[in-house]
Amino acid sequence: MASIKLTNLWKHYGDVQAVRGINLDIGHNEFVALVGPSGCGKTTTLRMIAGLEDITGGEIEIGENVVNEVPPKDRDIAMVFQNYALYPHMSVYQNMSFGLKIRKTPKEEIDKRVQMAAEILNISELLERRPAQLSGGQRQRVAMGRAIVRDPVVFLFDEPLSNLDAKLRVQMRTEIKKIHQRVQTTVVYVTHDQVEAMTLADRIVVMNEGVIEQVGTPNEMYSSPKTHFVASFIGSPSMNFMNCQLAKTAGGLAVRLSDDLSLPVPEDRTARYAPYADKEMTFGIRPEHVTEKRPHANGAQQDIDANVNVLEPMGVDTMVFFNLGPTEICARAEPTSVSEVGETMGFTVSMDKMHLIDPSTGAVV
Amino acid sequence: MSSNEMTGMTTSSGEALQENRVPIWRLRKAAANYIALIPYLAFALFPFYIIAITSIKSKQEINNLGESPFWASGIAVENYTFLYTNTSFFEHWMVNTLIVTTVSTIISVTVGILAAYALARLKFRGVEMFGVAVFITYLVPQTLLFLPLVDVINLIDDFIPIRDTYWSLILTYPTFLIPFVTWLLMGYFRTIPVEVEECAYLDGCSRLGALFKVVLPMAIPGIICAILFSYTLSWNEFLYSLVFIQDEYAKTLSVGVFTELIRGDIYFWGSLMAACLLGTLPIVILYGFLMDYYTSGLTQGAIK
Ligand SMILES: Nc1ncnc2c1ncn2[C@@H]1O[C@H](COP(=O)(O)OP(=O)(O)O)[C@@H](O)[C@H]1O
Ligand SMILES: [Mg+2]
C-alpha cells in the first residue's frame, strides 16, 4: 500500500539504452499496466522498481521514500516472474510461507495467511506438492499466492500470463482482476498484450523504445491516442492508416486519399486541423468505425463503395478487407450484410472517429 | 462359446495375462539393449572380478600354474590376515587416506562452491577470463606441478613440520581439486534460473541467505557430484603421496600398497589384490549412499 514515483529514470546496459528518462506517478492502490512491444524496456523498468537492477540515472520513490539505495529485501515488494521462479525444493506451502518465515512472522499468522491465499487461488489441496508435480496453470497460481501472502506494499507482475494457453489466460486475467478488488494493493503489471492491459488496468502506460508514449485510462488510450504508435498499438484489430493530403474545399477540409476519393472532415474538427491544410498527413480510422452501409446517425458519416478483397468471419462480426485508395484497409461489418469476395459492397465511414497524424512528428493532431 | 463368456468377465488370471502379453518386438528391443551392455561390462567388471577371486586364493593356489586363474577352489583369508598382521594397512594407510580425502574434499568443495557461485553470478570485469584461467589450472599436468610444490612444502616445513605427514597432502590436494570442483559447479550454478534467486531477495533474503536457503539446496546434485569426484580423485591420488611421504606410517593406501607389497621383483599378489579390493570399498559405499541424490532432478519445476 504505497504510491510509486519514477523521476527521469534511465537505464543503460553498456551501449544499450533500455530505459530513457521516464516519469511516472502511480497512485496508492492503483493498478497500472506497462504495455509495449518486446524489448521496449518494460521488464527493465519493473526490475528497477524491485531493486534487482541498478539505476543508471533518476530516482525511484516508494511511498515518499527514495529507494535508489535500498536493497530488494528491504523494499517490501512482491514480484510474479514471467517464468514463475518457484523454489523447486520446497512444497507449495513452503514456497508461499518462505517470505513470511524470513521476516519472522509468527507461525499461526503464517498458517492463517497461507490458508487464506490458497483459498482465494483455489490451491488449498495442492499445498503439500512440489512445483514439479504441478501443471503450468497451477504453478502460476502458486507464484501469485507467494506474492499475496506477503501482503507487500507493491505487487509487480512481469507478463504473468504469457506462458499459459489462451483459454487459461483469459480465465486468470479475470481472476487477477478479482484478486485486486479483494486484496487492495498498488500493482504494476507488465504485458505486451494490449487486451490484458485494457481489461485489467486502472491506467495504462504505453512504452516504446525506452520512453513512455502515453499514460491514460483504457478508454482514453482507445479514443484519444496521442501518437501514431499508441494509435496502432491499442485496439484489436489495429487501426487502419492511410497516407492522405488534407485538402481545402468549399465547405472546409477534406481527407484526400486519391485523385477520385476524398472524405470531408467533420465541421467541428475544421478549426483543429486547419494549420495542417494542404500538408501530407496520415489518416487513421479503426475497423469498427468502418461498417456496412448504415443509416447516418449524424452528418459526419460518409458512404463509399469498394470491392471486397478478403473476408474474415469472427462470429459476432466479419472483418472485411478492401482497397480504399491505394491502401488495403479493414472494416468491421455485420455478418449478414457482407458481399462475396470480389463483389462491390457499400461501407459507411464514421469520420467523427477519425484520427489525423502528422507523419513528421508521429503525433496525433 | 464358454470361453467367450469368460473373456467378457475376465475372471481367470491366465486369460487376463494373455491379453496383456508383451509384444515380441518389445522383448527383442529389450534384449538388444542388454546385449549392447555386455562388452562394457566385460571391460568394466572383469578386472574387478580377477581382483576379488585372486584375493581369496591361498598362496599355493596362486602360484600353481595348473589351476584356472578364473576360479578359486576355496576361500582363504590368509591374504587379509597378512594385511592386518604384517602391514600398516588398516591401522595407518586406511586411516590416513580417510583423513586426507575427507579433509581435502571438505576444503575443496567449500572453496569451490564459493568461487563457482561468484564466477557464475557476479558480473565483474574479466569474469570470463577468470573462468578460463580456472580451467587452464586444471589442465596443468600434476607430473609438472609437483616440482614447484616440493619447494613450497619444504619451505613450509622450515616453520611447521608437515613433511612426511598427511598435512602435506591435505595442503596440496586442493591445488588440483579446487579448480576441478569450481569448474564443475560453475556450469551447474549457471543452470539455476537467476529469477529464483531474485525471488529470494524480494522475499527478504540477503545474498548469503539466498545462497544457503535457495541456491545450494537447488545445487545439491551438482555438489554431490563434486564431492564424489573430489573424493575419488584424492582417494586414488598417487604422485604427491609418493613424493611427499616416505614414513611408512604416514603413507596413504595407494602408495602404501605399492611400496610395501611389492619388494623389488617380489609381488605379494594375494595381499595386493586383497588391499585393492578393500581400498575400493569405501568409495563404492559412498557412491551407493549419494547416487540417489546425484541422479534426482532437483531443479525441475522452478520455471514455467
Ligand atoms: N541484462 C541485459 N544486458 C544487456 N541488455 C539488456 C539486458 N536486459 C535487457 N536488455 C536490453 O534492454 C532492452 C529492454 O529490455 P526489456 O526491459 O527486457 O524489454 P521488455 O521487457 O519490454 O521486452 C532490450 O533491448 C534488451 O535487449
Ligand atoms: Mg520483458
XYZ file of C-alpha atoms and ligand atoms in Angstrom:
697
model
C 0.000 0.000 0.000
C 2.039 2.827 -1.298
C 2.413 5.144 -4.213
C 5.346 4.911 -6.618
C 7.040 7.823 -8.294
C 9.580 7.453 -11.080
C 11.530 10.596 -11.915
C 13.642 10.834 -15.052
C 14.603 7.181 -14.823
C 17.411 5.919 -17.046
C 18.982 2.518 -17.571
C 21.965 1.711 -19.751
C 23.350 -1.731 -20.410
C 26.694 -0.787 -21.869
C 25.730 0.935 -25.102
C 22.105 -0.190 -24.987
C 19.741 2.425 -23.567
C 16.948 0.228 -22.270
C 15.027 2.961 -20.418
C 15.420 6.575 -21.471
C 14.224 9.080 -18.909
C 10.742 8.043 -17.902
C 8.499 9.920 -15.459
C 5.531 8.219 -13.889
C 3.290 8.631 -10.862
C 1.462 5.578 -9.659
C -1.210 6.190 -7.048
C -1.916 4.334 -3.848
C -3.720 1.030 -4.647
C -3.728 1.805 -8.331
C -3.476 -0.936 -10.944
C -1.120 0.275 -13.661
C -0.266 -1.727 -16.754
C 3.025 -1.163 -18.565
C 2.448 -2.231 -22.112
C 4.560 -2.105 -25.230
C 6.276 -4.282 -27.796
C 9.005 -6.736 -26.822
C 12.289 -5.013 -25.963
C 10.785 -1.635 -25.125
C 12.093 -1.634 -21.553
C 9.103 -2.848 -19.530
C 10.919 -5.587 -17.658
C 13.873 -3.320 -17.035
C 11.596 -0.674 -15.503
C 9.914 -3.257 -13.310
C 13.224 -4.698 -12.162
C 14.471 -1.253 -11.244
C 11.376 -0.708 -9.105
C 12.067 -4.061 -7.432
C 15.711 -3.158 -6.889
C 17.009 -6.082 -8.930
C 18.656 -3.740 -11.406
C 20.872 -0.752 -10.657
C 19.575 2.602 -11.773
C 21.752 4.496 -14.251
C 20.054 7.815 -13.598
C 16.991 9.287 -11.945
C 15.021 8.480 -8.849
C 12.510 5.942 -7.624
C 10.247 6.751 -4.693
C 8.050 4.208 -2.996
C 5.636 5.742 -0.508
C 7.518 9.036 -0.109
C 10.934 7.398 0.368
C 13.637 7.468 -2.263
C 14.655 3.812 -2.593
C 17.536 4.089 -5.071
C 19.948 2.688 -2.491
C 17.549 0.325 -0.708
C 18.286 -3.382 -1.399
C 15.414 -5.530 -2.717
C 14.968 -7.339 0.576
C 14.048 -4.124 2.367
C 11.651 -2.741 -0.252
C 8.717 -4.934 0.802
C 7.809 -5.708 -2.795
C 6.474 -8.951 -4.208
C 7.034 -9.896 -7.803
C 5.493 -12.567 -10.005
C 8.020 -13.536 -12.649
C 7.223 -14.474 -16.206
C 8.611 -17.969 -15.644
C 7.166 -18.177 -12.086
C 10.560 -18.857 -10.458
C 9.194 -21.177 -7.779
C 11.553 -22.761 -5.263
C 11.714 -26.284 -6.691
C 12.994 -27.892 -3.497
C 10.091 -26.654 -1.394
C 6.451 -27.691 -1.199
C 3.769 -25.251 -2.283
C 3.151 -24.394 1.363
C 6.854 -23.726 1.951
C 7.048 -21.702 -1.249
C 4.241 -19.472 -0.065
C 5.420 -19.150 3.509
C 9.115 -18.601 2.729
C 8.952 -14.801 2.651
C 6.982 -14.653 5.886
C 9.365 -17.052 7.593
C 12.358 -14.939 6.584
C 10.576 -11.935 8.063
C 9.989 -13.878 11.281
C 6.204 -13.821 11.163
C 4.620 -15.945 13.926
C 3.724 -19.479 12.872
C -0.038 -19.186 13.397
C -0.095 -15.975 11.397
C 1.811 -17.638 8.540
C -0.564 -20.557 8.551
C -3.606 -18.298 8.530
C -2.330 -16.227 5.630
C -1.236 -19.205 3.527
C -4.584 -20.928 4.016
C -6.425 -17.761 3.054
C -4.334 -17.111 -0.054
C -4.641 -20.756 -1.048
C -8.393 -20.444 -0.763
C -8.526 -17.298 -2.887
C -6.475 -19.031 -5.558
C -8.139 -22.426 -5.307
C -4.940 -24.290 -4.498
C -5.746 -25.486 -0.976
C -5.421 -29.150 -1.943
C -2.012 -28.615 -3.583
C -0.178 -27.280 -0.544
C 1.881 -30.419 0.059
C 3.013 -30.825 -3.550
C 6.320 -29.859 -5.104
C 6.353 -27.437 -8.065
C 7.448 -30.267 -10.375
C 4.137 -32.005 -9.661
C 2.031 -29.052 -10.783
C 0.646 -28.009 -14.154
C 1.587 -24.672 -15.688
C -1.612 -23.013 -14.541
C -1.179 -24.315 -11.004
C 2.407 -23.069 -10.850
C 1.139 -19.702 -11.964
C -1.316 -19.672 -9.065
C 1.374 -20.654 -6.596
C 3.565 -17.828 -7.863
C 0.695 -15.425 -7.253
C -0.083 -16.961 -3.891
C 3.500 -16.470 -2.821
C 3.079 -12.775 -3.566
C -0.342 -12.429 -1.945
C 0.579 -13.939 1.437
C 3.338 -11.414 1.863
C 0.843 -8.529 1.823
C 3.534 -6.288 0.305
C 3.290 -2.561 -0.339
C 3.668 -3.107 -4.072
C 2.888 -6.005 -6.385
C 4.906 -6.376 -9.550
C 3.837 -8.693 -12.354
C 6.067 -9.417 -15.331
C 3.955 -10.934 -18.097
C 2.499 -13.463 -15.661
C 0.077 -14.989 -18.144
C 2.266 -15.269 -21.223
C 3.161 -18.916 -20.608
C -0.438 -20.074 -20.284
C -2.634 -21.313 -23.102
C -5.223 -18.910 -24.499
C -8.205 -20.156 -22.513
C -6.427 -20.273 -19.189
C -5.008 -16.840 -19.849
C -8.445 -15.278 -20.163
C -9.599 -17.084 -17.043
C -6.592 -15.992 -14.977
C -6.992 -12.449 -16.255
C -10.412 -12.266 -14.692
C -9.098 -13.809 -11.500
C -6.276 -11.300 -11.229
C -8.861 -8.548 -11.509
C -10.978 -10.140 -8.791
C -7.957 -10.604 -6.565
C -7.007 -6.979 -6.936
C -10.508 -5.936 -5.983
C -10.224 -8.109 -2.888
C -6.594 -7.527 -1.921
C -6.237 -3.791 -2.415
C -2.606 -3.035 -3.278
C -0.576 -0.970 -5.683
C 0.061 -3.099 -8.759
C 2.443 -2.607 -11.652
C 1.597 -5.111 -14.332
C 3.847 -5.618 -17.344
C 2.437 -7.137 -20.502
C 2.895 -6.960 -24.233
C -0.753 -7.864 -24.725
C -2.829 -4.713 -25.023
C -6.060 -6.639 -24.341
C -4.698 -7.684 -20.955
C -3.714 -4.114 -20.227
C -7.088 -2.716 -21.307
C -9.135 -5.199 -19.303
C -7.096 -5.121 -16.092
C -5.656 -1.713 -15.542
C -6.946 1.486 -13.999
C -4.365 3.268 -16.080
C -2.255 2.139 -18.999
C 1.294 3.224 -19.705
C 2.348 2.597 -23.293
C 6.115 2.321 -23.701
C 8.144 2.263 -26.870
C 11.917 2.135 -27.287
C 12.585 3.053 -23.687
C 10.263 6.033 -23.413
C 6.662 6.479 -22.337
C 4.421 7.290 -25.293
C 1.252 7.971 -23.351
C -0.382 7.422 -19.982
C -4.129 7.239 -19.539
C -7.215 5.236 -18.689
C -8.083 2.392 -21.059
C -10.850 4.485 -22.609
C -8.585 7.473 -23.149
C -5.984 5.274 -24.798
C -8.608 3.875 -27.116
C -10.497 7.010 -28.059
C -7.780 9.642 -27.996
C -4.341 8.195 -28.637
C -1.689 10.886 -28.698
C 0.814 9.266 -31.056
C 0.846 7.094 -34.144
C 2.439 4.332 -32.072
C -0.279 4.315 -29.407
C -2.983 4.518 -32.063
C -1.558 1.456 -33.773
C -0.786 -0.451 -30.564
C -4.108 -0.128 -28.748
C -7.143 -1.793 -30.268
C -7.610 -5.129 -31.964
C -7.611 -5.449 -34.912
C -5.449 -2.401 -35.082
C -6.299 0.938 -36.624
C -6.096 1.461 -40.392
C -3.580 4.042 -41.564
C -3.523 5.732 -44.946
C -1.393 8.442 -46.464
C -3.520 11.411 -47.385
C -3.492 15.061 -48.208
C -5.552 17.469 -46.141
C -7.274 19.422 -48.899
C -9.152 22.697 -48.604
C -12.659 22.514 -50.035
C -15.516 24.972 -50.381
C -17.156 23.762 -47.170
C -13.975 23.299 -45.139
C -11.419 20.453 -45.208
C -11.308 17.007 -46.738
C -9.063 13.978 -46.406
C -7.876 13.319 -49.941
C -6.861 9.681 -50.286
C -6.513 9.555 -54.049
C -7.405 11.622 -57.100
C -11.009 10.469 -57.100
C -11.547 9.767 -53.393
C -11.924 12.461 -50.741
C -13.683 12.231 -47.412
C -14.873 15.515 -45.849
C -13.634 16.311 -42.353
C -16.467 16.870 -39.824
C -17.166 20.516 -39.209
C -16.245 20.521 -35.543
C -12.702 19.410 -36.424
C -12.072 22.025 -39.081
C -10.532 24.534 -36.716
C -8.351 21.876 -35.089
C -6.957 20.614 -38.386
C -6.734 23.987 -40.149
C -2.995 24.501 -39.512
C -2.290 21.266 -41.422
C -4.215 22.181 -44.538
C -2.501 21.199 -47.816
C 0.011 19.033 -45.929
C 0.784 15.322 -46.377
C -0.780 13.621 -43.370
C -1.670 10.122 -42.159
C -5.337 9.339 -41.848
C -6.296 6.797 -39.195
C -9.587 5.028 -38.654
C -10.421 1.937 -36.591
C -12.055 -1.060 -38.300
C -15.106 -0.732 -36.059
C -15.685 2.752 -37.441
C -15.885 1.481 -40.984
C -19.060 -0.635 -41.217
C -21.523 -1.931 -43.757
C -23.775 0.794 -45.140
C -25.927 2.110 -42.299
C -28.385 4.959 -41.772
C -26.390 8.030 -40.759
C -26.506 8.932 -37.073
C -25.125 12.418 -37.698
C -23.663 14.490 -40.502
C -20.190 13.030 -40.091
C -20.813 9.671 -41.790
C -19.675 9.075 -45.339
C -20.672 6.309 -47.713
C -18.233 4.638 -50.076
C -18.298 1.607 -52.358
C -15.459 -0.824 -52.817
C -14.637 -4.358 -53.981
C -14.201 -6.917 -51.218
C -10.709 -8.500 -51.164
C -10.846 -10.865 -48.201
C -13.433 -11.870 -45.575
C -12.564 -12.991 -42.060
C -15.625 -14.114 -40.113
C -15.213 -13.718 -36.351
C -18.690 -14.762 -35.274
C -20.159 -11.567 -33.954
C -18.644 -9.520 -36.787
C -16.931 -10.203 -40.061
C -13.722 -8.405 -40.913
C -13.852 -7.150 -44.494
C -10.662 -6.141 -46.275
C -10.920 -3.778 -49.230
C -8.925 -1.097 -51.004
C -9.525 2.467 -50.010
C -7.479 4.487 -52.442
C -4.124 2.694 -52.799
C -4.176 1.119 -49.322
C -5.942 -2.034 -48.177
C -7.952 -1.410 -45.027
C -10.095 -3.467 -42.719
C -13.750 -2.870 -41.876
C -15.913 -4.484 -39.257
C -19.305 -5.468 -40.642
C -22.457 -7.288 -39.639
C -22.014 -10.889 -40.932
C -25.374 -10.967 -42.768
C -24.659 -7.772 -44.672
C -21.345 -8.587 -46.340
C -20.968 -9.263 -50.054
C -18.995 -12.094 -51.636
C -15.281 -11.724 -52.273
C -14.704 -9.753 -55.493
C -18.103 -8.092 -55.398
C -18.862 -4.484 -54.621
C -20.048 -3.563 -51.166
C -21.202 -0.309 -49.620
C -19.483 0.962 -46.471
C -20.159 3.767 -44.014
C -17.137 5.579 -42.547
C -17.671 7.430 -39.262
C -15.482 10.442 -39.861
C -16.181 11.795 -36.376
C -13.999 8.914 -35.117
C -11.102 9.725 -37.455
C -7.550 10.479 -36.358
C -5.096 12.671 -38.182
C -1.376 12.118 -37.659
C 1.451 14.414 -38.580
C 3.948 11.981 -40.120
C 6.908 14.250 -39.430
C 6.410 14.041 -35.655
C 4.226 10.954 -35.294
C 1.831 12.990 -33.151
C -1.932 12.754 -33.417
C -3.185 16.282 -34.119
C -18.715 -70.237 -26.503
C -17.967 -70.616 -22.841
C -14.553 -69.069 -23.408
C -16.286 -66.097 -24.947
C -18.243 -65.614 -21.775
C -15.084 -65.938 -19.801
C -13.322 -63.093 -21.626
C -16.393 -60.987 -21.096
C -15.996 -61.386 -17.369
C -12.187 -61.559 -17.289
C -12.127 -63.551 -14.096
C -9.396 -66.024 -14.977
C -5.989 -64.524 -14.311
C -4.449 -66.689 -17.045
C -6.586 -65.060 -19.675
C -6.000 -61.573 -18.360
C -2.277 -62.200 -18.588
C -2.571 -63.464 -22.122
C -4.292 -60.261 -23.171
C -1.561 -58.111 -21.680
C 1.303 -60.108 -23.145
C 4.360 -58.029 -24.009
C 4.754 -57.923 -27.802
C 7.707 -59.839 -29.212
C 9.295 -56.772 -30.786
C 9.408 -55.093 -27.393
C 11.187 -58.092 -25.871
C 13.654 -58.117 -28.747
C 14.351 -54.462 -28.212
C 14.978 -55.021 -24.517
C 17.263 -57.962 -25.288
C 19.219 -55.841 -27.758
C 19.698 -53.204 -25.086
C 21.110 -55.751 -22.660
C 23.354 -57.341 -25.259
C 24.792 -53.932 -26.063
C 25.858 -53.665 -22.434
C 27.883 -56.883 -22.410
C 31.170 -55.570 -23.885
C 31.023 -52.651 -21.483
C 30.512 -54.906 -18.500
C 33.348 -57.177 -19.630
C 35.793 -54.307 -19.655
C 34.495 -52.614 -16.536
C 33.928 -55.579 -14.276
C 36.374 -58.268 -15.386
C 39.434 -56.721 -13.668
C 37.357 -56.350 -10.551
C 36.412 -59.998 -10.741
C 40.019 -61.117 -11.074
C 40.967 -58.967 -8.094
C 38.222 -60.454 -5.968
C 38.881 -64.053 -6.975
C 42.648 -63.782 -6.538
C 42.335 -62.203 -3.115
C 40.595 -65.282 -1.705
C 43.114 -67.768 -3.092
C 45.856 -69.212 -0.977
C 49.493 -68.548 -1.905
C 49.911 -72.083 -3.210
C 46.869 -71.804 -5.424
C 48.030 -68.515 -6.920
C 51.487 -69.885 -7.701
C 50.129 -73.164 -9.088
C 50.023 -72.559 -12.837
C 47.941 -75.687 -13.341
C 44.906 -74.091 -11.671
C 42.486 -71.910 -13.587
C 43.150 -68.249 -12.846
C 39.432 -67.513 -13.251
C 38.152 -69.631 -10.436
C 39.059 -70.271 -6.784
C 38.896 -73.740 -5.256
C 38.052 -72.419 -1.813
C 38.001 -69.308 0.305
C 41.257 -68.429 2.011
C 41.561 -65.455 4.362
C 45.335 -65.557 4.693
C 45.820 -62.559 2.378
C 43.554 -60.448 4.515
C 45.141 -61.511 7.783
C 48.535 -60.816 6.238
C 47.446 -57.225 5.590
C 46.381 -56.925 9.199
C 49.372 -58.504 10.881
C 52.301 -57.643 8.617
C 51.432 -54.185 7.234
C 50.005 -50.866 8.410
C 47.090 -51.277 6.044
C 44.183 -50.868 8.473
C 45.957 -49.090 11.269
C 47.613 -46.312 9.273
C 47.157 -46.337 5.495
C 43.395 -46.631 5.557
C 43.057 -44.104 8.351
C 45.450 -41.653 6.684
C 43.661 -41.940 3.369
C 40.274 -41.371 5.009
C 41.533 -38.284 6.820
C 43.348 -36.794 3.834
C 40.488 -37.491 1.446
C 37.776 -36.212 3.747
C 39.536 -33.042 4.817
C 40.743 -32.086 1.358
C 37.302 -32.766 -0.087
C 35.660 -30.547 2.533
C 38.156 -27.765 1.870
C 37.939 -28.066 -1.911
C 34.160 -28.283 -2.161
C 33.683 -25.349 0.218
C 36.151 -23.128 -1.595
C 34.886 -24.397 -4.955
C 31.241 -23.607 -4.155
C 32.056 -20.024 -3.230
C 34.320 -19.485 -6.227
C 31.926 -21.131 -8.676
C 28.973 -19.117 -7.380
C 30.908 -15.891 -7.749
C 32.047 -16.788 -11.252
C 28.580 -17.870 -12.320
C 26.646 -14.938 -10.869
C 28.691 -11.859 -10.232
C 29.282 -9.633 -13.210
C 32.679 -8.164 -12.503
C 35.061 -7.200 -15.249
C 37.129 -10.086 -16.535
C 34.926 -12.784 -15.047
C 35.117 -14.696 -18.329
C 38.911 -14.616 -18.262
C 38.888 -15.836 -14.722
C 36.683 -18.782 -15.642
C 39.046 -19.760 -18.437
C 42.027 -19.393 -16.101
C 40.419 -21.809 -13.652
C 40.041 -24.329 -16.395
C 43.635 -23.923 -17.533
C 44.929 -24.504 -13.992
C 43.050 -27.744 -14.059
C 44.794 -28.709 -17.271
C 48.353 -28.286 -15.966
C 49.622 -31.862 -15.502
C 50.264 -32.953 -11.954
C 53.501 -34.509 -13.086
C 54.824 -30.993 -13.674
C 53.040 -29.266 -10.844
C 54.603 -31.422 -8.133
C 58.071 -29.972 -8.789
C 57.338 -26.447 -7.552
C 55.072 -27.912 -4.872
C 58.033 -29.805 -3.403
C 59.704 -26.437 -2.965
C 56.633 -24.983 -1.308
C 56.271 -27.903 1.065
C 59.963 -27.715 2.014
C 59.575 -24.000 2.675
C 56.589 -24.526 4.952
C 58.379 -27.405 6.608
C 61.045 -24.973 7.804
C 58.411 -23.403 10.074
C 55.848 -26.124 10.668
C 56.888 -29.761 10.294
C 54.497 -31.065 7.647
C 56.822 -33.171 5.528
C 56.184 -36.853 5.931
C 52.772 -36.167 7.457
C 49.393 -36.262 5.791
C 49.204 -32.497 6.259
C 51.419 -32.056 3.247
C 48.771 -33.905 1.225
C 45.821 -32.047 2.742
C 47.599 -28.875 1.684
C 48.473 -29.982 -1.854
C 45.416 -31.990 -2.956
C 43.199 -28.894 -3.119
C 45.557 -27.455 -5.745
C 44.051 -29.794 -8.296
C 40.697 -30.409 -6.576
C 39.592 -26.776 -6.286
C 39.928 -25.906 -9.987
C 38.109 -29.070 -10.900
C 35.287 -28.564 -8.405
C 34.960 -24.889 -9.311
C 34.769 -25.628 -12.986
C 32.170 -28.341 -12.454
C 29.978 -26.288 -10.121
C 30.255 -23.142 -12.218
C 28.433 -24.944 -15.007
C 25.875 -26.202 -12.546
C 25.154 -22.848 -10.938
C 24.612 -21.360 -14.381
C 21.721 -23.750 -14.952
C 19.913 -22.461 -11.862
C 17.455 -19.792 -13.020
C 18.550 -16.439 -11.676
C 14.917 -15.417 -11.140
C 14.534 -17.983 -8.389
C 17.377 -16.343 -6.552
C 15.960 -12.881 -7.191
C 12.679 -14.053 -5.797
C 14.510 -14.974 -2.612
C 15.921 -11.428 -2.397
C 12.428 -9.979 -2.749
C 11.227 -12.452 -0.126
C 13.719 -10.853 2.231
C 16.933 -12.850 1.873
C 20.397 -11.349 1.849
C 22.832 -12.594 -0.782
C 24.267 -15.137 1.631
C 20.790 -16.118 2.825
C 19.673 -16.747 -0.748
C 22.819 -18.797 -1.364
C 22.215 -21.070 1.609
C 18.440 -21.314 1.570
C 17.740 -21.395 -2.145
C 20.763 -21.776 -4.411
C 22.629 -24.530 -2.550
C 19.567 -26.727 -1.987
C 18.884 -26.469 -5.704
C 22.507 -27.293 -6.484
C 22.597 -30.470 -4.392
C 23.018 -32.837 -7.359
C 25.949 -30.727 -8.578
C 27.502 -30.569 -5.133
C 27.128 -34.327 -4.641
C 28.817 -34.814 -7.986
C 31.647 -32.526 -6.892
C 32.025 -34.430 -3.609
C 32.094 -37.797 -5.360
C 34.674 -36.747 -7.910
C 36.811 -34.920 -5.413
C 36.687 -37.898 -3.054
C 37.599 -40.322 -5.814
C 40.410 -38.156 -7.159
C 42.082 -37.772 -3.793
C 41.430 -41.370 -2.794
C 43.260 -42.562 -5.892
C 45.959 -39.885 -5.802
C 49.402 -41.394 -6.122
C 52.071 -38.950 -7.233
C 52.021 -36.322 -4.476
C 51.652 -39.014 -1.882
C 54.694 -40.847 -3.270
C 56.788 -37.681 -3.409
C 55.905 -36.078 -0.096
C 55.783 -39.108 2.195
C 58.455 -41.648 2.955
C 57.488 -42.637 6.503
C 55.641 -45.973 6.328
C 53.131 -44.940 8.993
C 52.232 -41.708 7.214
C 51.539 -43.300 3.842
C 48.183 -43.397 2.095
C 46.658 -46.547 0.638
C 47.735 -46.121 -2.956
C 51.375 -45.574 -2.099
C 51.497 -47.901 0.926
C 50.206 -50.848 -1.063
C 52.537 -50.098 -3.932
C 55.702 -49.669 -1.877
C 55.222 -52.248 0.869
C 53.561 -55.097 -1.004
C 55.937 -55.015 -3.940
C 59.511 -55.626 -2.863
C 61.825 -55.414 -5.848
C 60.551 -58.125 -8.144
C 58.611 -59.940 -5.459
C 54.861 -59.322 -5.712
C 52.642 -60.286 -2.792
C 49.840 -60.993 -5.269
C 47.225 -62.239 -2.860
C 47.630 -59.405 -0.395
C 47.921 -56.872 -3.189
C 44.567 -57.962 -4.523
C 43.021 -58.034 -1.066
C 44.307 -54.491 -0.476
C 42.895 -53.303 -3.799
C 39.511 -54.763 -3.009
C 39.363 -53.291 0.495
C 40.688 -49.990 -0.815
C 37.820 -49.565 -3.265
C 35.105 -50.437 -0.760
C 34.772 -47.006 0.925
C 34.342 -45.357 -2.479
C 31.740 -47.893 -3.522
C 29.847 -47.318 -0.286
C 29.990 -43.556 -0.728
C 28.641 -43.805 -4.267
C 25.903 -46.089 -3.062
C 24.792 -43.551 -0.488
C 24.983 -40.464 -2.675
C 23.885 -41.802 -6.049
C 20.179 -41.299 -5.326
C 20.648 -37.603 -4.691
C 23.007 -37.289 -7.590
C 20.538 -38.512 -10.156
C 17.397 -36.786 -8.872
C 16.472 -33.671 -10.840
C 16.098 -31.100 -8.131
C 15.676 -28.005 -10.258
C 12.618 -29.367 -12.010
C 9.501 -27.250 -11.702
C 11.213 -23.996 -10.906
C 10.247 -22.287 -14.099
C 7.299 -22.355 -16.492
N 20.974 -7.759 -18.887
C 20.927 -7.064 -20.045
N 22.055 -6.770 -20.701
C 22.030 -6.080 -21.870
N 20.914 -5.619 -22.441
C 19.746 -5.880 -21.850
C 19.691 -6.611 -20.617
N 18.394 -6.726 -20.247
C 17.683 -6.097 -21.203
N 18.488 -5.585 -22.157
C 18.058 -4.815 -23.332
O 17.261 -3.745 -22.889
C 16.138 -3.567 -23.728
C 14.857 -3.643 -22.930
O 14.690 -4.944 -22.436
P 13.461 -5.381 -21.556
O 13.241 -4.406 -20.470
O 13.686 -6.800 -21.138
O 12.274 -5.334 -22.597
P 10.771 -5.844 -22.453
O 10.578 -6.445 -21.103
O 9.942 -4.621 -22.679
O 10.574 -6.831 -23.551
C 16.250 -4.615 -24.817
O 16.808 -4.010 -25.946
C 17.181 -5.624 -24.236
O 17.931 -6.219 -25.270
Mg 10.082 -8.477 -20.646
